[in-house]
């Protein structure tokens, strides 16, 4: 046991001597915290400016307050003057302006009683129609439905149910208001039935988990480059050949494990986690998985130059293939080739923890197989040279 | 000291074939992303439609009629397609990207709803999904819940009113009111008076993606050269300084071959793109005209001058292959993320957008956008050149410090 800890200490110490490695360990949580701070500021996929013709109108005021206070992917702002709102759209300061009229209740009633022919209650001015502007308009439409529903009920009752003519509007509305539904209509879950997967974070923070996964792979690959250089220098000359493979794996695992500690801190401080304690086994297994993947690449590339050249391609491919920023709907087997896929999916689907173990086993097996093959080929070449010479 | 320049040139030439292969593969990867983003963004109705599966108890005729009505008459038919399917098939299609999400209707959902027993629907999305619809799901489902609850309040309010006043619902008023609510929902868009000004920002979003991803490509282009430029042994540099060759001259002799090789690599991948756009009617021709593509390539010169200076600076700071690789990738990734290479820059907070305009990657993107922006100011080019000079000066300062330290250690 003492020997294990001695190895753990020595392999970690050689990393902490590298200023760049220390810098990365410090920068990762700082960068995530900076991004989290930026994500708290107002931002959105589309900027909508709200304005009221009559600021005292209760319905439009309630709508403005609702939109301004909700957390949304739409950035809402407010101006007093409806003309200023339109000007903001023309000049490009805003993408759309929603101008609420005076007497909204009366106008909504008229919209309903005219069987939706006298529309145009709320004025919407847009720069151009995009998918975001359509989604924003749907948000407004559904919000207005909430106010037209009582009018629809009253109008229908008056038009069709003569037997209730004796009741006043207030008495009819009492029946409407007394109906209560105290439950959510929609419950969110993932395909495996996991319902507690909502991570409340901004869209800016959504890819951070995936990027941290990619950074861990990068650090593993950097450790692989360190190992190759140390091997060239003869640092591990005293280690028996049959144990070199495990020493290589240990070097990579220790590096990734160190980074996983700061990754855990970054996830917890940035609020990008379902459970801080659940992240510990995920990160441990991911470190095993990452180190195995980097070991396989180390054996495949074989030299510092090749590995350093392959690095940008690999990192770009991982950012593209894994569901970090974009989902290009690639086949699942392509996504499963790269470790960040497991890291991104593990908190939502427990099976990915087992997949990580299997993935690590396959990578380590392949790495050792490639090493055996390489050694056998070298021995054959040496033997043939000796026979010729 | 012509020989030092020749030496650097030969070092670069030695790795260039391998780096060319890496460049082509990197370019292909980024081109795939760009085409995917452009296709997703096109305003063609077919491409914009989101498919949402409907599973569970869908046998009810009212539900089928409601789905059909939404598909044929509702405003949402331009953006969402509801597709009935089995749950297993929905799960499969969700993992393959065939559907964005799927709904699970509990047994006898409609019948229970008509009796006032609203059972929740499950809205199933894939784990960690990052597309726009998933991000908007919380907002849209809250609003839909609101509308359904309001409609139910109306229907059950009427039912209560009839029961309280001992009136039998012989005419089916409650059901008729429910249908009226469906009609109201489908005509909801008429409540708005929409005035579309048809003013674009002057930049199509496809062109924005093109410039952003080009910046990402150019920033990563220099990474394969790390083994050539990142080194710990400063003895040659000390010797050259002692022979009268300043640190600045040394770095210039290293920078020029690096800059020219990056330019050559960019030309290798982009010249075929220009030829394709000129000769065939493809997405490339839609992005930029041939003249704009040529201007685009000309603007690579100041951008790559800055990128090559940035690479040298980072490789100097790193000091060895591994540290330089880590620092380069981390710095490039952070700057590219903030500069809108992954998310469009207008989605960031105002403060970040203001900061981004002064980052090297932000200025690089603005410089490339000059190829198709009419009457735009030329300040991004000046900014990019200034950053190039700044990175070069910083690299000189770091090299000078390291040379002096090496002299102190060895002297």
mmCIF file of N, CA, C and O in Angstrom, chain B residues 73-158:
data_model
loop_
_atom_site.group_PDB
_atom_site.id
_atom_site.type_symbol
_atom_site.label_atom_id
_atom_site.label_comp_id
_atom_site.label_asym_id
_atom_site.label_seq_id
_atom_site.Cartn_x
_atom_site.Cartn_y
_atom_site.Cartn_z
ATOM 1 N N UNK B 73 -54.403 23.108 -39.612
ATOM 2 C CA UNK B 73 -54.905 24.476 -39.542
ATOM 3 C C UNK B 73 -54.122 25.394 -38.618
ATOM 4 O O UNK B 73 -54.185 26.597 -38.751
ATOM 5 N N UNK B 74 -53.400 24.795 -37.671
ATOM 6 C CA UNK B 74 -52.795 25.659 -36.671
ATOM 7 C C UNK B 74 -51.513 26.304 -37.176
ATOM 8 O O UNK B 74 -50.809 25.766 -38.045
ATOM 9 N N UNK B 75 -51.230 27.465 -36.595
ATOM 10 C CA UNK B 75 -50.004 28.214 -36.912
ATOM 11 C C UNK B 75 -48.756 27.369 -36.688
ATOM 12 O O UNK B 75 -47.757 27.486 -37.386
ATOM 13 N N UNK B 76 -48.864 26.466 -35.673
ATOM 14 C CA UNK B 76 -47.673 25.696 -35.311
ATOM 15 C C UNK B 76 -47.323 24.654 -36.370
ATOM 16 O O UNK B 76 -46.271 24.033 -36.307
ATOM 17 N N UNK B 77 -48.222 24.454 -37.388
ATOM 18 C CA UNK B 77 -47.926 23.438 -38.401
ATOM 19 C C UNK B 77 -46.666 23.781 -39.197
ATOM 20 O O UNK B 77 -46.058 22.920 -39.801
ATOM 21 N N UNK B 78 -46.262 25.058 -39.179
ATOM 22 C CA UNK B 78 -45.057 25.432 -39.910
ATOM 23 C C UNK B 78 -43.796 25.064 -39.138
ATOM 24 O O UNK B 78 -42.714 25.069 -39.695
ATOM 25 N N UNK B 79 -43.928 24.845 -37.840
ATOM 26 C CA UNK B 79 -42.732 24.588 -37.047
ATOM 27 C C UNK B 79 -42.729 23.218 -36.380
ATOM 28 O O UNK B 79 -41.687 22.683 -36.094
ATOM 29 N N UNK B 80 -43.907 22.666 -36.106
ATOM 30 C CA UNK B 80 -43.937 21.398 -35.370
ATOM 31 C C UNK B 80 -44.808 20.387 -36.119
ATOM 32 O O UNK B 80 -45.877 20.719 -36.615
ATOM 33 N N UNK B 81 -44.297 19.159 -36.178
ATOM 34 C CA UNK B 81 -45.095 18.050 -36.706
ATOM 35 C C UNK B 81 -45.303 17.058 -35.571
ATOM 36 O O UNK B 81 -44.345 16.652 -34.920
ATOM 37 N N UNK B 82 -46.557 16.709 -35.307
ATOM 38 C CA UNK B 82 -46.845 15.671 -34.314
ATOM 39 C C UNK B 82 -47.001 14.347 -35.042
ATOM 40 O O UNK B 82 -47.730 14.263 -36.028
ATOM 41 N N UNK B 83 -46.312 13.353 -34.553
ATOM 42 C CA UNK B 83 -46.354 12.056 -35.229
ATOM 43 C C UNK B 83 -46.739 10.994 -34.210
ATOM 44 O O UNK B 83 -46.054 10.827 -33.198
ATOM 45 N N UNK B 84 -47.834 10.282 -34.483
ATOM 46 C CA UNK B 84 -48.230 9.199 -33.581
ATOM 47 C C UNK B 84 -47.318 8.008 -33.793
ATOM 48 O O UNK B 84 -46.991 7.647 -34.933
ATOM 49 N N UNK B 85 -46.899 7.386 -32.706
ATOM 50 C CA UNK B 85 -46.035 6.204 -32.826
ATOM 51 C C UNK B 85 -46.054 5.435 -31.521
ATOM 52 O O UNK B 85 -46.537 5.921 -30.502
ATOM 53 N N UNK B 86 -45.502 4.210 -31.555
ATOM 54 C CA UNK B 86 -45.355 3.422 -30.343
ATOM 55 C C UNK B 86 -44.222 3.995 -29.504
ATOM 56 O O UNK B 86 -43.295 4.598 -30.045
ATOM 57 N N UNK B 87 -44.271 3.731 -28.197
ATOM 58 C CA UNK B 87 -43.264 4.328 -27.313
ATOM 59 C C UNK B 87 -41.858 3.822 -27.619
ATOM 60 O O UNK B 87 -40.887 4.589 -27.587
ATOM 61 N N UNK B 88 -41.756 2.545 -27.941
ATOM 62 C CA UNK B 88 -40.428 1.975 -28.246
ATOM 63 C C UNK B 88 -39.833 2.655 -29.482
ATOM 64 O O UNK B 88 -38.648 2.969 -29.530
ATOM 65 N N UNK B 89 -40.678 2.869 -30.461
ATOM 66 C CA UNK B 89 -40.212 3.515 -31.694
ATOM 67 C C UNK B 89 -39.817 4.955 -31.395
ATOM 68 O O UNK B 89 -38.820 5.457 -31.913
ATOM 69 N N UNK B 90 -40.593 5.610 -30.531
ATOM 70 C CA UNK B 90 -40.289 6.999 -30.168
ATOM 71 C C UNK B 90 -38.936 7.079 -29.469
ATOM 72 O O UNK B 90 -38.124 7.975 -29.735
ATOM 73 N N UNK B 91 -38.685 6.112 -28.586
ATOM 74 C CA UNK B 91 -37.410 6.097 -27.858
ATOM 75 C C UNK B 91 -36.254 5.937 -28.841
ATOM 76 O O UNK B 91 -35.215 6.600 -28.734
ATOM 77 N N UNK B 92 -36.466 5.059 -29.808
ATOM 78 C CA UNK B 92 -35.422 4.801 -30.823
ATOM 79 C C UNK B 92 -35.197 6.066 -31.642
ATOM 80 O O UNK B 92 -34.060 6.480 -31.865
ATOM 81 N N UNK B 93 -36.279 6.679 -32.067
ATOM 82 C CA UNK B 93 -36.142 7.872 -32.920
ATOM 83 C C UNK B 93 -35.547 9.039 -32.132
ATOM 84 O O UNK B 93 -34.829 9.861 -32.699
ATOM 85 N N UNK B 94 -35.828 9.098 -30.847
ATOM 86 C CA UNK B 94 -35.245 10.162 -30.022
ATOM 87 C C UNK B 94 -33.738 10.013 -29.963
ATOM 88 O O UNK B 94 -32.995 10.988 -30.094
ATOM 89 N N UNK B 95 -33.270 8.783 -29.792
ATOM 90 C CA UNK B 95 -31.813 8.582 -29.707
ATOM 91 C C UNK B 95 -31.144 8.824 -31.051
ATOM 92 O O UNK B 95 -29.982 9.222 -31.109
ATOM 93 N N UNK B 96 -31.889 8.596 -32.153
ATOM 94 C CA UNK B 96 -31.301 8.794 -33.490
ATOM 95 C C UNK B 96 -31.523 10.201 -34.017
ATOM 96 O O UNK B 96 -31.036 10.540 -35.091
ATOM 97 N N UNK B 97 -32.301 10.991 -33.285
ATOM 98 C CA UNK B 97 -32.573 12.353 -33.740
ATOM 99 C C UNK B 97 -33.754 12.468 -34.670
ATOM 100 O O UNK B 97 -33.988 13.506 -35.265
ATOM 101 N N UNK B 98 -34.527 11.378 -34.810
ATOM 102 C CA UNK B 98 -35.696 11.436 -35.684
ATOM 103 C C UNK B 98 -36.801 12.314 -35.108
ATOM 104 O O UNK B 98 -37.562 12.933 -35.842
ATOM 105 N N UNK B 99 -36.897 12.333 -33.790
ATOM 106 C CA UNK B 99 -37.827 13.249 -33.119
ATOM 107 C C UNK B 99 -37.045 14.064 -32.099
ATOM 108 O O UNK B 99 -36.034 13.588 -31.559
ATOM 109 N N UNK B 100 -37.524 15.277 -31.846
ATOM 110 C CA UNK B 100 -36.857 16.152 -30.873
ATOM 111 C C UNK B 100 -37.268 15.770 -29.454
ATOM 112 O O UNK B 100 -36.505 15.922 -28.514
ATOM 113 N N UNK B 101 -38.493 15.298 -29.321
ATOM 114 C CA UNK B 101 -39.027 14.897 -28.015
ATOM 115 C C UNK B 101 -40.276 14.059 -28.298
ATOM 116 O O UNK B 101 -40.742 13.996 -29.442
ATOM 117 N N UNK B 102 -40.780 13.396 -27.265
ATOM 118 C CA UNK B 102 -42.075 12.747 -27.463
ATOM 119 C C UNK B 102 -42.923 12.861 -26.205
ATOM 120 O O UNK B 102 -42.404 12.994 -25.091
ATOM 121 N N UNK B 103 -44.243 12.843 -26.426
ATOM 122 C CA UNK B 103 -45.219 12.931 -25.338
ATOM 123 C C UNK B 103 -45.744 11.529 -25.046
ATOM 124 O O UNK B 103 -45.949 10.739 -25.970
ATOM 125 N N UNK B 104 -45.969 11.243 -23.762
ATOM 126 C CA UNK B 104 -46.610 9.977 -23.394
ATOM 127 C C UNK B 104 -47.950 10.321 -22.778
ATOM 128 O O UNK B 104 -48.023 10.973 -21.721
ATOM 129 N N UNK B 105 -49.019 9.906 -23.457
ATOM 130 C CA UNK B 105 -50.363 10.153 -22.941
ATOM 131 C C UNK B 105 -50.755 8.975 -22.049
ATOM 132 O O UNK B 105 -50.677 7.826 -22.474
ATOM 133 N N UNK B 106 -51.194 9.255 -20.819
ATOM 134 C CA UNK B 106 -51.603 8.138 -19.957
ATOM 135 C C UNK B 106 -52.903 7.515 -20.487
ATOM 136 O O UNK B 106 -53.587 8.100 -21.338
ATOM 137 N N UNK B 107 -53.217 6.324 -19.954
ATOM 138 C CA UNK B 107 -54.428 5.621 -20.393
ATOM 139 C C UNK B 107 -55.673 6.466 -20.125
ATOM 140 O O UNK B 107 -55.779 7.111 -19.082
ATOM 141 N N UNK B 108 -56.570 6.439 -21.120
ATOM 142 C CA UNK B 108 -57.860 7.156 -21.015
ATOM 143 C C UNK B 108 -57.655 8.629 -20.679
ATOM 144 O O UNK B 108 -58.438 9.221 -19.920
ATOM 145 N N UNK B 109 -56.648 9.210 -21.248
ATOM 146 C CA UNK B 109 -56.313 10.606 -20.932
ATOM 147 C C UNK B 109 -57.472 11.538 -21.258
ATOM 148 O O UNK B 109 -57.876 12.367 -20.443
ATOM 149 N N UNK B 110 -58.017 11.401 -22.475
ATOM 150 C CA UNK B 110 -59.061 12.336 -22.914
ATOM 151 C C UNK B 110 -60.324 12.137 -22.083
ATOM 152 O O UNK B 110 -60.948 13.115 -21.633
ATOM 153 N N UNK B 111 -60.700 10.860 -21.893
ATOM 154 C CA UNK B 111 -61.940 10.583 -21.132
ATOM 155 C C UNK B 111 -61.832 11.151 -19.713
ATOM 156 O O UNK B 111 -62.778 11.755 -19.195
ATOM 157 N N UNK B 112 -60.667 10.950 -19.107
ATOM 158 C CA UNK B 112 -60.478 11.462 -17.736
ATOM 159 C C UNK B 112 -60.472 12.979 -17.734
ATOM 160 O O UNK B 112 -61.031 13.622 -16.841
ATOM 161 N N UNK B 113 -59.839 13.571 -18.764
ATOM 162 C CA UNK B 113 -59.785 15.037 -18.824
ATOM 163 C C UNK B 113 -61.192 15.606 -18.927
ATOM 164 O O UNK B 113 -61.491 16.645 -18.332
ATOM 165 N N UNK B 114 -62.045 14.910 -19.672
ATOM 166 C CA UNK B 114 -63.416 15.416 -19.838
ATOM 167 C C UNK B 114 -64.218 15.281 -18.553
ATOM 168 O O UNK B 114 -65.263 15.912 -18.401
ATOM 169 N N UNK B 115 -63.715 14.439 -17.630
ATOM 170 C CA UNK B 115 -64.386 14.347 -16.322
ATOM 171 C C UNK B 115 -63.720 15.251 -15.293
ATOM 172 O O UNK B 115 -64.061 15.251 -14.144
ATOM 173 N N UNK B 116 -62.722 15.983 -15.719
ATOM 174 C CA UNK B 116 -62.022 16.906 -14.813
ATOM 175 C C UNK B 116 -60.814 16.289 -14.139
ATOM 176 O O UNK B 116 -60.223 16.890 -13.247
ATOM 177 N N UNK B 117 -60.455 15.056 -14.540
ATOM 178 C CA UNK B 117 -59.293 14.426 -13.914
ATOM 179 C C UNK B 117 -58.094 14.571 -14.862
ATOM 180 O O UNK B 117 -57.917 13.781 -15.780
ATOM 181 N N UNK B 118 -57.327 15.632 -14.613
ATOM 182 C CA UNK B 118 -56.196 15.904 -15.517
ATOM 183 C C UNK B 118 -54.970 15.127 -15.061
ATOM 184 O O UNK B 118 -54.355 15.469 -14.069
ATOM 185 N N UNK B 119 -54.625 14.102 -15.793
ATOM 186 C CA UNK B 119 -53.394 13.380 -15.478
ATOM 187 C C UNK B 119 -52.241 14.019 -16.231
ATOM 188 O O UNK B 119 -52.413 14.485 -17.347
ATOM 189 N N UNK B 120 -51.075 14.036 -15.609
ATOM 190 C CA UNK B 120 -49.968 14.703 -16.301
ATOM 191 C C UNK B 120 -49.487 13.901 -17.504
ATOM 192 O O UNK B 120 -49.540 12.674 -17.527
ATOM 193 N N UNK B 121 -49.026 14.656 -18.499
ATOM 194 C CA UNK B 121 -48.379 14.043 -19.671
ATOM 195 C C UNK B 121 -46.882 14.031 -19.417
ATOM 196 O O UNK B 121 -46.347 14.977 -18.860
ATOM 197 N N UNK B 122 -46.234 12.963 -19.857
ATOM 198 C CA UNK B 122 -44.782 12.944 -19.774
ATOM 199 C C UNK B 122 -44.211 13.531 -21.056
ATOM 200 O O UNK B 122 -44.598 13.148 -22.153
ATOM 201 N N UNK B 123 -43.295 14.462 -20.860
ATOM 202 C CA UNK B 123 -42.599 15.080 -22.000
ATOM 203 C C UNK B 123 -41.177 14.543 -21.941
ATOM 204 O O UNK B 123 -40.421 14.874 -21.034
ATOM 205 N N UNK B 124 -40.832 13.714 -22.898
ATOM 206 C CA UNK B 124 -39.556 12.997 -22.838
ATOM 207 C C UNK B 124 -38.552 13.604 -23.804
ATOM 208 O O UNK B 124 -38.835 13.739 -25.003
ATOM 209 N N UNK B 125 -37.396 13.994 -23.282
ATOM 210 C CA UNK B 125 -36.309 14.474 -24.131
ATOM 211 C C UNK B 125 -35.074 13.648 -23.805
ATOM 212 O O UNK B 125 -35.007 13.021 -22.751
ATOM 213 N N UNK B 126 -34.100 13.698 -24.706
ATOM 214 C CA UNK B 126 -32.897 12.915 -24.447
ATOM 215 C C UNK B 126 -32.056 13.629 -23.401
ATOM 216 O O UNK B 126 -32.145 14.853 -23.257
ATOM 217 N N UNK B 127 -31.289 12.862 -22.694
ATOM 218 C CA UNK B 127 -30.480 13.377 -21.599
ATOM 219 C C UNK B 127 -29.484 14.399 -22.098
ATOM 220 O O UNK B 127 -28.834 14.186 -23.108
ATOM 221 N N UNK B 128 -29.415 15.538 -21.420
ATOM 222 C CA UNK B 128 -28.421 16.541 -21.753
ATOM 223 C C UNK B 128 -28.606 17.153 -23.116
ATOM 224 O O UNK B 128 -27.675 17.685 -23.704
ATOM 225 N N UNK B 129 -29.818 17.098 -23.650
ATOM 226 C CA UNK B 129 -30.039 17.635 -25.007
ATOM 227 C C UNK B 129 -29.797 19.132 -25.024
ATOM 228 O O UNK B 129 -30.115 19.838 -24.077
ATOM 229 N N UNK B 130 -29.228 19.614 -26.120
ATOM 230 C CA UNK B 130 -28.826 21.018 -26.158
ATOM 231 C C UNK B 130 -29.455 21.780 -27.308
ATOM 232 O O UNK B 130 -29.009 22.846 -27.655
ATOM 233 N N UNK B 131 -30.514 21.249 -27.949
ATOM 234 C CA UNK B 131 -31.067 22.011 -29.061
ATOM 235 C C UNK B 131 -32.063 23.053 -28.553
ATOM 236 O O UNK B 131 -32.482 23.056 -27.410
ATOM 237 N N UNK B 132 -32.412 23.955 -29.458
ATOM 238 C CA UNK B 132 -33.211 25.125 -29.085
ATOM 239 C C UNK B 132 -34.557 24.702 -28.506
ATOM 240 O O UNK B 132 -35.009 25.240 -27.496
ATOM 241 N N UNK B 133 -35.202 23.713 -29.145
ATOM 242 C CA UNK B 133 -36.541 23.318 -28.683
ATOM 243 C C UNK B 133 -36.465 22.816 -27.250
ATOM 244 O O UNK B 133 -37.317 23.140 -26.424
ATOM 245 N N UNK B 134 -35.474 22.026 -26.946
ATOM 246 C CA UNK B 134 -35.347 21.519 -25.579
ATOM 247 C C UNK B 134 -35.138 22.660 -24.598
ATOM 248 O O UNK B 134 -35.708 22.660 -23.509
ATOM 249 N N UNK B 135 -34.343 23.633 -25.013
ATOM 250 C CA UNK B 135 -34.105 24.750 -24.095
ATOM 251 C C UNK B 135 -35.370 25.564 -23.888
ATOM 252 O O UNK B 135 -35.588 26.121 -22.818
ATOM 253 N N UNK B 136 -36.216 25.660 -24.892
ATOM 254 C CA UNK B 136 -37.451 26.428 -24.762
ATOM 255 C C UNK B 136 -38.564 25.615 -24.100
ATOM 256 O O UNK B 136 -39.640 26.150 -23.827
ATOM 257 N N UNK B 137 -38.329 24.327 -23.868
ATOM 258 C CA UNK B 137 -39.444 23.466 -23.468
ATOM 259 C C UNK B 137 -40.101 23.931 -22.188
ATOM 260 O O UNK B 137 -41.326 23.890 -22.065
ATOM 261 N N UNK B 138 -39.298 24.385 -21.237
ATOM 262 C CA UNK B 138 -39.890 24.825 -19.967
ATOM 263 C C UNK B 138 -40.861 25.979 -20.181
ATOM 264 O O UNK B 138 -41.943 26.021 -19.597
ATOM 265 N N UNK B 139 -40.455 26.911 -21.038
ATOM 266 C CA UNK B 139 -41.305 28.085 -21.270
ATOM 267 C C UNK B 139 -42.591 27.707 -21.989
ATOM 268 O O UNK B 139 -43.690 28.105 -21.600
ATOM 269 N N UNK B 140 -42.434 26.929 -23.065
ATOM 270 C CA UNK B 140 -43.607 26.590 -23.876
ATOM 271 C C UNK B 140 -44.570 25.715 -23.081
ATOM 272 O O UNK B 140 -45.788 25.917 -23.117
ATOM 273 N N UNK B 141 -44.038 24.721 -22.346
ATOM 274 C CA UNK B 141 -44.948 23.822 -21.620
ATOM 275 C C UNK B 141 -45.665 24.557 -20.485
ATOM 276 O O UNK B 141 -46.825 24.250 -20.184
ATOM 277 N N UNK B 142 -45.026 25.540 -19.878
ATOM 278 C CA UNK B 142 -45.707 26.344 -18.848
ATOM 279 C C UNK B 142 -46.882 27.087 -19.464
ATOM 280 O O UNK B 142 -47.984 27.134 -18.892
ATOM 281 N N UNK B 143 -46.652 27.652 -20.634
ATOM 282 C CA UNK B 143 -47.721 28.399 -21.304
ATOM 283 C C UNK B 143 -48.844 27.471 -21.756
ATOM 284 O O UNK B 143 -50.032 27.810 -21.626
ATOM 285 N N UNK B 144 -48.463 26.306 -22.301
ATOM 286 C CA UNK B 144 -49.496 25.365 -22.752
ATOM 287 C C UNK B 144 -50.329 24.903 -21.559
ATOM 288 O O UNK B 144 -51.557 24.806 -21.639
ATOM 289 N N UNK B 145 -49.660 24.648 -20.448
ATOM 290 C CA UNK B 145 -50.371 24.259 -19.222
ATOM 291 C C UNK B 145 -51.368 25.338 -18.835
ATOM 292 O O UNK B 145 -52.526 25.045 -18.516
ATOM 293 N N UNK B 146 -50.908 26.575 -18.896
ATOM 294 C CA UNK B 146 -51.761 27.726 -18.573
ATOM 295 C C UNK B 146 -53.023 27.740 -19.431
ATOM 296 O O UNK B 146 -54.144 27.918 -18.945
ATOM 297 N N UNK B 147 -52.835 27.552 -20.720
ATOM 298 C CA UNK B 147 -53.951 27.604 -21.671
ATOM 299 C C UNK B 147 -54.905 26.437 -21.436
ATOM 300 O O UNK B 147 -56.136 26.615 -21.413
ATOM 301 N N UNK B 148 -54.352 25.255 -21.242
ATOM 302 C CA UNK B 148 -55.211 24.074 -21.028
ATOM 303 C C UNK B 148 -55.998 24.245 -19.729
ATOM 304 O O UNK B 148 -57.203 23.962 -19.683
ATOM 305 N N UNK B 149 -55.328 24.717 -18.683
ATOM 306 C CA UNK B 149 -56.006 24.914 -17.398
ATOM 307 C C UNK B 149 -57.116 25.959 -17.534
ATOM 308 O O UNK B 149 -58.226 25.768 -17.023
ATOM 309 N N UNK B 150 -56.816 27.059 -18.250
ATOM 310 C CA UNK B 150 -57.851 28.102 -18.448
ATOM 311 C C UNK B 150 -59.046 27.523 -19.184
ATOM 312 O O UNK B 150 -60.206 27.807 -18.852
ATOM 313 N N UNK B 151 -58.767 26.695 -20.210
ATOM 314 C CA UNK B 151 -59.855 26.090 -20.991
ATOM 315 C C UNK B 151 -60.671 25.140 -20.110
ATOM 316 O O UNK B 151 -61.911 25.120 -20.181
ATOM 317 N N UNK B 152 -59.978 24.376 -19.299
ATOM 318 C CA UNK B 152 -60.676 23.443 -18.423
ATOM 319 C C UNK B 152 -61.517 24.190 -17.402
ATOM 320 O O UNK B 152 -62.612 23.759 -17.036
ATOM 321 N N UNK B 153 -61.004 25.321 -16.921
ATOM 322 C CA UNK B 153 -61.769 26.132 -15.960
ATOM 323 C C UNK B 153 -63.082 26.566 -16.600
ATOM 324 O O UNK B 153 -64.150 26.553 -15.958
ATOM 325 N N UNK B 154 -63.004 26.945 -17.888
ATOM 326 C CA UNK B 154 -64.222 27.362 -18.586
ATOM 327 C C UNK B 154 -65.208 26.204 -18.695
ATOM 328 O O UNK B 154 -66.394 26.331 -18.334
ATOM 329 N N UNK B 155 -64.719 25.044 -19.180
ATOM 330 C CA UNK B 155 -65.611 23.887 -19.390
ATOM 331 C C UNK B 155 -66.219 23.426 -18.075
ATOM 332 O O UNK B 155 -67.441 23.200 -17.989
ATOM 333 N N UNK B 156 -65.397 23.291 -17.049
ATOM 334 C CA UNK B 156 -65.919 22.768 -15.778
ATOM 335 C C UNK B 156 -66.676 23.837 -15.004
ATOM 336 O O UNK B 156 -67.589 23.522 -14.218
ATOM 337 N N UNK B 157 -66.315 25.081 -15.250
ATOM 338 C CA UNK B 157 -67.094 26.174 -14.654
ATOM 339 C C UNK B 157 -68.529 26.130 -15.171
ATOM 340 O O UNK B 157 -69.487 26.263 -14.382
ATOM 341 N N UNK B 158 -68.667 25.925 -16.487
ATOM 342 C CA UNK B 158 -70.009 25.851 -17.080
ATOM 343 C C UNK B 158 -70.758 24.641 -16.537
ATOM 344 O O UNK B 158 -71.950 24.723 -16.211
#
